[in-house]
Amino acid sequence: MSDRPVAAPPENTSAEPSTAAAPRRTRFSARDLLNVALFAVLYFVIVFAIAMLGIVSPLVMLLTLPLSVIAAGIPYMLFLTRVRHAGMAALFGLVIGLLFLVTGHPWISTLVTVAAALAAEAALRLGRYRSRWAAIWAHALFSLWFIGPMVPLLLDRAAYLDSPGMRAMGPEYVEAFDRTVSVTVLWAYSGSTLVCGLLGGLLGAFLLKKHFTKAGLA
Amino acid sequence: MSAPALAEVAAPATAVRSPGLDPRTKALLVIAASAAVMGPGGLRFVPAALALAVGLALWERAWARAASLTAAAAAMWAVGWLLPEWWANPVTAVASLACAYLIRFTAAAGVGMHLIATTTPTALGFALRAWNTPRPVAVTLAVMLRFFPVVAAEAAAVLDAMRLRGLAGVGGFLRHPLLSVERFTVPLIAASLRASEDLSAAAVLRGFGSPRTPTALHPPRFGPADAVLVLGTAALAAAALLLPQPLT
């Protein structure tokens, strides 16, 4: 944004000059909150639009799920160009987590999202909110929220393995399935999420240069 | 000047308050539904949560939402519970496991859809403020509710434009996934940013981000409708605990 200060101190606000003297100091300016809100909605819509394409078939889902992690890097990286102080990435994670709760995600997914956002915030802080590589890693770490929706499958494993389709296959099949789809698979899933998140961060950084910087949006 | 007096004077002119549920009740219902349905042994509560979600949709006369929720739940029940009885194989077994999860998701989402569909950004903001939610969180969530239709309209417009150019097909998406993602997301983000500029300017002009606490025209209040809903939910929860489980 052209009206965004280049190196604003945390309390500086472009939209509310009077707050600097106000007794109640606000960390987030009006512009910061509007940016978090808009990019959170964009992030949610993009991830869901792409993930939902996979609902037609589980095979397509194998493609769309990692692709939605990668595509998420585009709005997230653009959002991070507007982050100049602590708390915005964490707030982003919190509101996205609450949005997930409203859209049917398990409540534990909200907690995982907030934890991932705090990890992203830590990565950004290490880069002093200016580093491109810190932003790419922040996206990779934030992408770990994708583990959240899978957690109930582990916590309530016995109930899921007792679903009618599994019962119909007999106890040997269930036992073999239980052995195959183990915690190791979850680690592999987490690892691939991190890699896709990293790729998403790189794609986002590339598209920033290709489109958004030229258009004056980054 | 007292805010309630102002609200009373203004109320007859603007009184289109639909059933009068407090947004806080709706938010608590969402949390309760998610905790009950997604927790261990949550399948027991799925019919009750679905009944609640469909009941809320009918109460709001959102016929399409009621019908789609019922259809989605019925489809998941058919694939997850009926199909494996007739045709047991590894594919239906995995599909059944997925449906056992997705039916919980549908039940929880149904209750959440009611919150999103019936709450205005202002009402949500004041309800969160009444809970002493930190200002950044309350304001951001309320603004998100305002931005949702804007971004959804832009997404639909981008998809239409892609369709016109023959770029929106599944085949093209599978052949060039990254290119398709770029073609969808870049115009969506650019158009949404442009559309949000006006909204943001209007919001700032109306005092958004000001450290002063605004006065609510309709302050959130728990009313008889909330009591009815809480009693109904309690009855559904009791039925889920006491009656035999249809989904096992």
XYZ file of C-alpha atoms in Angstrom:
466
model
C 0.000 0.000 0.000
C 1.274 3.437 -0.813
C -0.047 4.907 2.444
C 1.679 2.325 4.634
C 4.631 3.687 6.556
C 7.865 2.009 5.572
C 9.284 1.609 9.031
C 6.457 2.445 11.363
C 6.879 2.151 15.111
C 4.298 -0.217 16.625
C 1.952 2.515 17.823
C 2.082 4.594 14.690
C -1.132 4.658 12.724
C -1.816 6.132 9.365
C -5.559 6.226 9.890
C -5.849 7.483 13.420
C -3.265 10.100 14.209
C -4.933 10.984 17.530
C -4.261 7.562 19.099
C -0.622 8.364 19.715
C -1.721 10.821 22.367
C -4.670 8.751 23.578
C -4.385 7.225 27.017
C -5.387 3.771 25.732
C -2.574 2.816 23.423
C -3.535 0.561 20.584
C -1.030 -1.738 19.082
C -2.967 -2.337 15.897
C -3.969 0.522 13.634
C -7.288 0.513 11.807
C -5.396 -0.304 8.608
C -3.695 -3.295 10.297
C -7.015 -4.758 11.415
C -8.582 -4.242 7.993
C -5.603 -5.960 6.374
C -5.802 -8.928 8.749
C -9.557 -9.247 8.140
C -9.343 -9.011 4.346
C -6.415 -11.407 3.991
C -7.927 -13.883 6.439
C -11.073 -14.011 4.293
C -9.010 -14.298 1.091
C -6.888 -17.062 2.634
C -9.977 -18.969 3.738
C -11.774 -18.616 0.393
C -8.718 -19.652 -1.650
C -7.881 -22.677 0.532
C -11.474 -23.849 0.578
C -12.189 -23.221 -3.098
C -9.226 -25.387 -4.068
C -9.669 -28.045 -1.379
C -13.358 -28.380 -2.261
C -12.473 -29.250 -5.873
C -11.182 -32.513 -4.448
C -14.498 -33.507 -2.997
C -15.458 -35.119 -6.335
C -13.049 -37.968 -5.733
C -10.488 -39.054 -3.134
C -7.911 -39.360 -5.945
C -8.392 -35.727 -6.970
C -8.149 -34.825 -3.271
C -4.599 -36.202 -3.215
C -3.784 -33.405 -5.682
C -6.009 -30.622 -4.343
C -5.010 -30.879 -0.669
C -1.272 -30.210 -1.223
C -2.198 -27.692 -3.911
C -4.374 -25.744 -1.456
C -1.400 -25.599 0.968
C 0.739 -24.224 -1.874
C -1.931 -21.779 -3.128
C -2.400 -20.454 0.409
C 1.119 -19.044 0.102
C -0.070 -16.391 -2.373
C -2.426 -14.418 -0.087
C -0.293 -15.160 2.982
C 2.921 -13.809 1.494
C 1.136 -10.697 0.259
C -0.327 -10.272 3.748
C 3.153 -10.529 5.280
C 4.380 -7.613 3.144
C 1.961 -5.513 5.191
C 3.105 -6.878 8.546
C 5.495 -4.468 10.186
C 5.129 -5.294 13.867
C 4.463 -8.096 16.314
C 1.051 -9.640 16.729
C -0.453 -9.416 13.251
C 0.477 -12.941 12.170
C -0.753 -14.283 15.515
C -4.021 -12.349 15.187
C -4.379 -13.705 11.650
C -4.030 -17.263 12.983
C -6.477 -16.653 15.807
C -9.245 -15.274 13.593
C -8.680 -17.987 10.973
C -8.875 -20.589 13.763
C -12.167 -19.127 15.000
C -13.479 -19.086 11.434
C -12.571 -22.769 11.132
C -14.549 -23.461 14.295
C -17.642 -21.852 12.781
C -17.233 -23.818 9.562
C -17.351 -27.189 11.296
C -13.698 -27.903 12.004
C -12.924 -29.714 15.242
C -12.285 -27.334 18.130
C -8.819 -28.844 18.499
C -8.088 -27.584 14.978
C -8.510 -24.020 16.253
C -5.894 -24.647 18.939
C -3.499 -26.166 16.380
C -4.025 -23.137 14.101
C -3.228 -20.706 16.916
C -0.094 -22.706 17.804
C 0.992 -22.686 14.132
C 0.383 -18.935 13.957
C 2.536 -18.398 17.048
C 5.306 -20.434 15.409
C 4.968 -18.268 12.275
C 5.086 -15.151 14.436
C 8.322 -16.421 16.037
C 9.857 -16.986 12.583
C 8.886 -13.467 11.527
C 10.319 -12.033 14.721
C 13.634 -13.774 14.030
C 13.646 -11.980 10.669
C 12.666 -8.714 12.415
C 9.517 -8.618 10.263
C 11.568 -7.618 7.230
C 13.179 -10.831 5.981
C 11.799 -12.550 2.882
C 13.112 -15.952 3.944
C 11.614 -15.532 7.396
C 8.272 -14.847 5.678
C 8.623 -17.993 3.544
C 9.364 -20.073 6.645
C 6.533 -18.372 8.489
C 4.166 -19.607 5.794
C 5.606 -23.133 6.009
C 5.079 -23.153 9.783
C 1.600 -21.655 9.582
C 0.640 -24.334 7.034
C 0.977 -26.888 9.818
C -2.601 -25.984 10.810
C -3.561 -28.549 8.129
C -2.727 -31.204 10.745
C -5.548 -29.915 12.977
C -8.503 -31.496 11.166
C -6.697 -34.866 11.278
C -6.166 -34.876 15.053
C -9.631 -36.275 15.950
C -8.885 -39.288 13.739
C -6.062 -40.067 16.151
C -7.755 -39.094 19.406
C -10.913 -41.068 18.705
C -9.196 -43.769 16.692
C -11.173 -46.704 18.093
C -14.513 -45.125 17.139
C -13.392 -44.408 13.576
C -12.001 -47.919 13.125
C -15.372 -49.184 14.328
C -17.235 -47.482 11.457
C -19.615 -49.827 9.578
C -17.410 -50.121 6.502
C -14.492 -51.270 8.637
C -16.636 -53.688 10.634
C -17.902 -55.208 7.402
C -14.311 -55.969 6.350
C -13.617 -58.065 9.448
C -11.160 -57.712 12.347
C -8.042 -58.782 10.376
C -8.519 -55.991 7.856
C -9.112 -53.428 10.620
C -5.949 -54.583 12.373
C -3.916 -54.311 9.168
C -5.430 -50.891 8.442
C -4.645 -49.768 11.988
C -1.015 -50.854 11.547
C -0.640 -49.193 8.121
C -2.341 -45.886 8.878
C -0.309 -45.319 11.997
C 1.269 -42.365 13.717
C 4.098 -42.655 11.191
C 1.642 -41.647 8.483
C 0.725 -38.577 10.497
C 4.398 -37.625 10.734
C 4.731 -38.103 6.983
C 1.616 -35.975 6.471
C 3.034 -33.240 8.737
C 6.365 -33.364 6.915
C 4.727 -33.091 3.499
C 2.564 -30.214 4.764
C 5.707 -28.388 5.837
C 7.327 -28.991 2.431
C 4.179 -27.859 0.579
C 4.032 -24.821 2.881
C 7.616 -23.993 1.949
C 6.783 -24.381 -1.755
C 3.733 -22.182 -1.206
C 5.908 -19.531 0.402
C 8.289 -19.642 -2.555
C 5.401 -19.469 -5.042
C 3.921 -16.548 -3.110
C 7.272 -14.718 -3.116
C 7.642 -15.362 -6.855
C 4.141 -14.116 -7.674
C 4.666 -11.062 -5.479
C 7.531 -10.088 -7.729
C 5.739 -11.133 -10.926
C 2.369 -9.436 -10.318
C 1.754 -7.571 -7.099
C 4.900 -5.451 -6.807
C 4.437 -4.286 -10.393
C 0.826 -3.382 -9.678
C 1.824 -1.459 -6.556
C -0.052 -3.854 -4.267
C 2.925 -5.269 -2.355
C -27.929 10.613 26.777
C -28.705 7.003 27.386
C -28.168 4.442 24.696
C -31.227 2.274 25.514
C -33.493 5.329 25.202
C -32.062 6.073 21.794
C -32.506 2.443 20.797
C -36.160 2.530 21.888
C -36.844 5.654 19.864
C -35.158 4.253 16.798
C -36.464 0.706 17.140
C -39.902 1.075 15.491
C -38.326 2.435 12.324
C -35.692 -0.268 12.045
C -37.357 -3.160 13.843
C -36.586 -6.049 11.570
C -34.879 -8.030 14.276
C -35.292 -11.613 13.172
C -36.139 -14.167 15.834
C -34.124 -12.216 18.371
C -31.353 -14.680 19.116
C -28.404 -13.109 20.839
C -25.201 -13.634 18.801
C -23.541 -14.850 22.009
C -26.047 -17.729 22.237
C -25.294 -18.658 18.639
C -21.541 -18.552 19.272
C -21.887 -20.708 22.399
C -23.991 -23.190 20.430
C -21.244 -23.464 17.804
C -18.614 -24.187 20.464
C -20.890 -26.681 22.246
C -21.778 -28.453 18.979
C -18.123 -28.722 17.943
C -17.038 -29.972 21.369
C -19.839 -32.563 21.531
C -19.632 -33.823 17.949
C -15.876 -33.769 17.410
C -14.876 -35.090 20.839
C -14.386 -38.773 21.639
C -17.680 -40.644 21.265
C -19.090 -37.687 19.352
C -21.070 -39.819 16.912
C -23.720 -40.138 19.616
C -24.419 -36.385 19.367
C -24.451 -36.147 15.558
C -28.226 -36.681 15.072
C -28.979 -34.128 17.807
C -26.589 -31.549 16.281
C -28.039 -32.170 12.818
C -31.572 -31.769 14.184
C -30.486 -28.517 15.840
C -28.856 -27.221 12.637
C -31.860 -28.102 10.468
C -34.255 -26.730 13.116
C -32.372 -23.419 13.183
C -32.471 -23.243 9.368
C -36.234 -23.911 9.378
C -36.736 -21.293 12.105
C -34.953 -18.779 9.878
C -36.960 -20.015 6.876
C -33.683 -20.817 5.152
C -35.246 -23.676 3.216
C -32.261 -24.193 0.930
C -29.887 -24.541 3.894
C -32.239 -26.974 5.649
C -32.594 -29.065 2.485
C -28.869 -29.117 1.664
C -27.933 -30.081 5.230
C -30.466 -32.911 5.213
C -29.328 -34.085 1.777
C -25.630 -33.980 2.744
C -26.244 -35.906 5.970
C -28.418 -38.450 4.145
C -25.751 -38.968 1.454
C -23.068 -39.516 4.107
C -25.271 -41.932 5.982
C -25.950 -43.851 2.764
C -22.248 -44.085 1.807
C -20.969 -44.540 5.350
C -23.558 -46.894 6.805
C -25.718 -48.504 4.097
C -23.254 -49.080 1.277
C -20.753 -51.241 3.244
C -23.629 -53.533 4.314
C -24.331 -54.372 0.678
C -20.869 -54.225 -0.774
C -17.924 -54.650 1.570
C -14.551 -53.877 0.012
C -11.520 -51.745 0.905
C -12.855 -48.735 -1.047
C -16.230 -48.658 0.709
C -14.432 -49.265 4.020
C -12.295 -46.135 3.574
C -15.322 -44.198 2.250
C -17.278 -45.281 5.327
C -14.488 -44.070 7.614
C -14.373 -40.748 5.763
C -18.150 -40.365 6.043
C -18.038 -41.128 9.784
C -15.784 -38.067 10.009
C -17.526 -35.853 7.452
C -20.985 -36.357 8.969
C -19.631 -34.830 12.209
C -18.162 -32.000 10.163
C -21.544 -31.393 8.485
C -23.380 -31.336 11.815
C -20.948 -28.830 13.350
C -20.850 -26.711 10.169
C -24.662 -26.623 10.063
C -24.777 -24.914 13.463
C -21.969 -22.552 12.392
C -23.751 -21.655 9.148
C -26.619 -20.278 11.198
C -24.242 -17.938 13.026
C -22.703 -16.672 9.777
C -26.005 -16.340 7.903
C -27.975 -14.523 10.592
C -25.442 -12.264 12.310
C -24.624 -8.797 11.055
C -21.057 -7.531 11.490
C -22.256 -4.856 13.920
C -24.187 -7.339 16.063
C -21.196 -9.683 16.187
C -18.879 -6.818 17.128
C -21.102 -5.694 20.006
C -21.686 -9.256 21.208
C -17.936 -9.911 21.349
C -17.430 -6.558 23.067
C -20.021 -7.574 25.670
C -17.804 -10.598 26.392
C -14.825 -8.260 26.829
C -13.094 -9.818 23.840
C -9.906 -7.875 23.061
C -10.697 -5.074 20.615
C -8.440 -6.300 17.769
C -10.087 -9.743 17.782
C -13.663 -8.433 18.033
C -13.161 -5.811 15.337
C -11.321 -8.160 12.965
C -13.981 -10.864 13.231
C -16.760 -8.347 12.600
C -14.947 -6.911 9.572
C -14.355 -10.424 8.220
C -18.088 -10.994 8.255
C -18.446 -7.823 6.152
C -15.690 -8.803 3.714
C -17.000 -12.323 3.122
C -19.720 -11.439 0.602
C -17.316 -9.072 -1.195
C -14.623 -11.719 -1.645
C -17.192 -14.397 -2.525
C -18.668 -12.135 -5.241
C -15.199 -11.443 -6.644
C -14.372 -15.184 -6.597
C -17.582 -15.931 -8.516
C -16.734 -13.190 -11.047
C -13.198 -14.556 -11.548
C -14.556 -18.081 -12.037
C -17.079 -16.744 -14.577
C -14.311 -14.985 -16.466
C -12.221 -18.178 -16.417
C -15.188 -20.160 -17.696
C -15.712 -17.689 -20.545
C -12.130 -18.234 -21.623
C -12.430 -22.010 -21.232
C -9.961 -22.107 -18.340
C -12.191 -23.345 -15.540
C -12.536 -27.001 -16.515
C -11.344 -29.887 -14.342
C -9.183 -31.152 -17.244
C -7.241 -27.905 -17.500
C -6.914 -27.782 -13.745
C -5.425 -31.274 -13.642
C -3.044 -30.578 -16.545
C -1.744 -27.245 -15.222
C -2.581 -27.078 -11.526
C -0.166 -24.279 -10.587
C -1.111 -22.151 -13.586
C -4.812 -22.590 -12.748
C -4.123 -21.556 -9.160
C -2.310 -18.448 -10.375
C -5.108 -17.572 -12.796
C -7.672 -17.855 -10.010
C -5.897 -16.308 -7.047
C -4.057 -13.330 -8.560
C -7.147 -11.613 -10.075
C -9.184 -12.557 -6.989
C -6.693 -10.893 -4.646
C -6.264 -7.830 -6.867
C -10.024 -7.336 -7.317
C -10.738 -7.912 -3.615
C -8.061 -5.415 -2.594
C -9.601 -2.839 -4.922
C -13.113 -3.533 -3.608
C -11.926 -3.428 -0.010
C -10.365 0.014 -0.454
C -13.776 1.710 -0.544
C -15.087 -0.349 2.358
C -11.985 0.418 4.402
C -12.200 4.141 3.681
C -15.877 4.141 4.645
C -15.147 2.196 7.839
C -12.367 4.572 8.899
C -14.609 7.573 8.212
C -17.288 6.043 10.423
C -14.903 5.836 13.346
C -13.539 2.346 12.830
C -10.345 1.906 14.807
C -11.177 4.775 17.123
C -10.230 4.077 20.740
C -13.692 5.227 21.891
C -16.275 2.544 22.565
C -19.193 2.982 20.171
C -22.780 2.890 21.455
C -24.959 0.062 20.211
C -28.339 0.857 18.690
C -29.443 -2.667 19.575
C -27.291 -3.788 22.516
C -27.052 -7.586 22.716
C -29.597 -8.959 25.200
C -30.559 -12.524 26.082
C -34.293 -12.911 25.462
C -37.078 -15.525 25.452
C -35.909 -16.908 22.102
C -32.508 -17.685 23.628
C -34.173 -19.446 26.558
C -36.266 -21.565 24.169
C -33.181 -22.467 22.162
C -31.143 -23.404 25.234
C -33.983 -25.590 26.535
C -34.381 -27.206 23.107
C -30.653 -27.884 22.900
C -30.643 -29.353 26.409
C -33.541 -31.632 25.432
C -31.678 -32.763 22.299
C -28.508 -33.417 24.305
C -30.497 -35.428 26.884
C -32.145 -37.420 24.089
C -28.714 -38.129 22.561
C -27.492 -39.454 25.901
C -30.568 -41.449 26.885
C -32.026 -42.789 23.631
C -30.425 -45.606 21.612
C -27.871 -44.385 19.085
C -28.990 -44.524 15.449
C -25.401 -44.137 14.181
C -23.171 -46.885 15.523
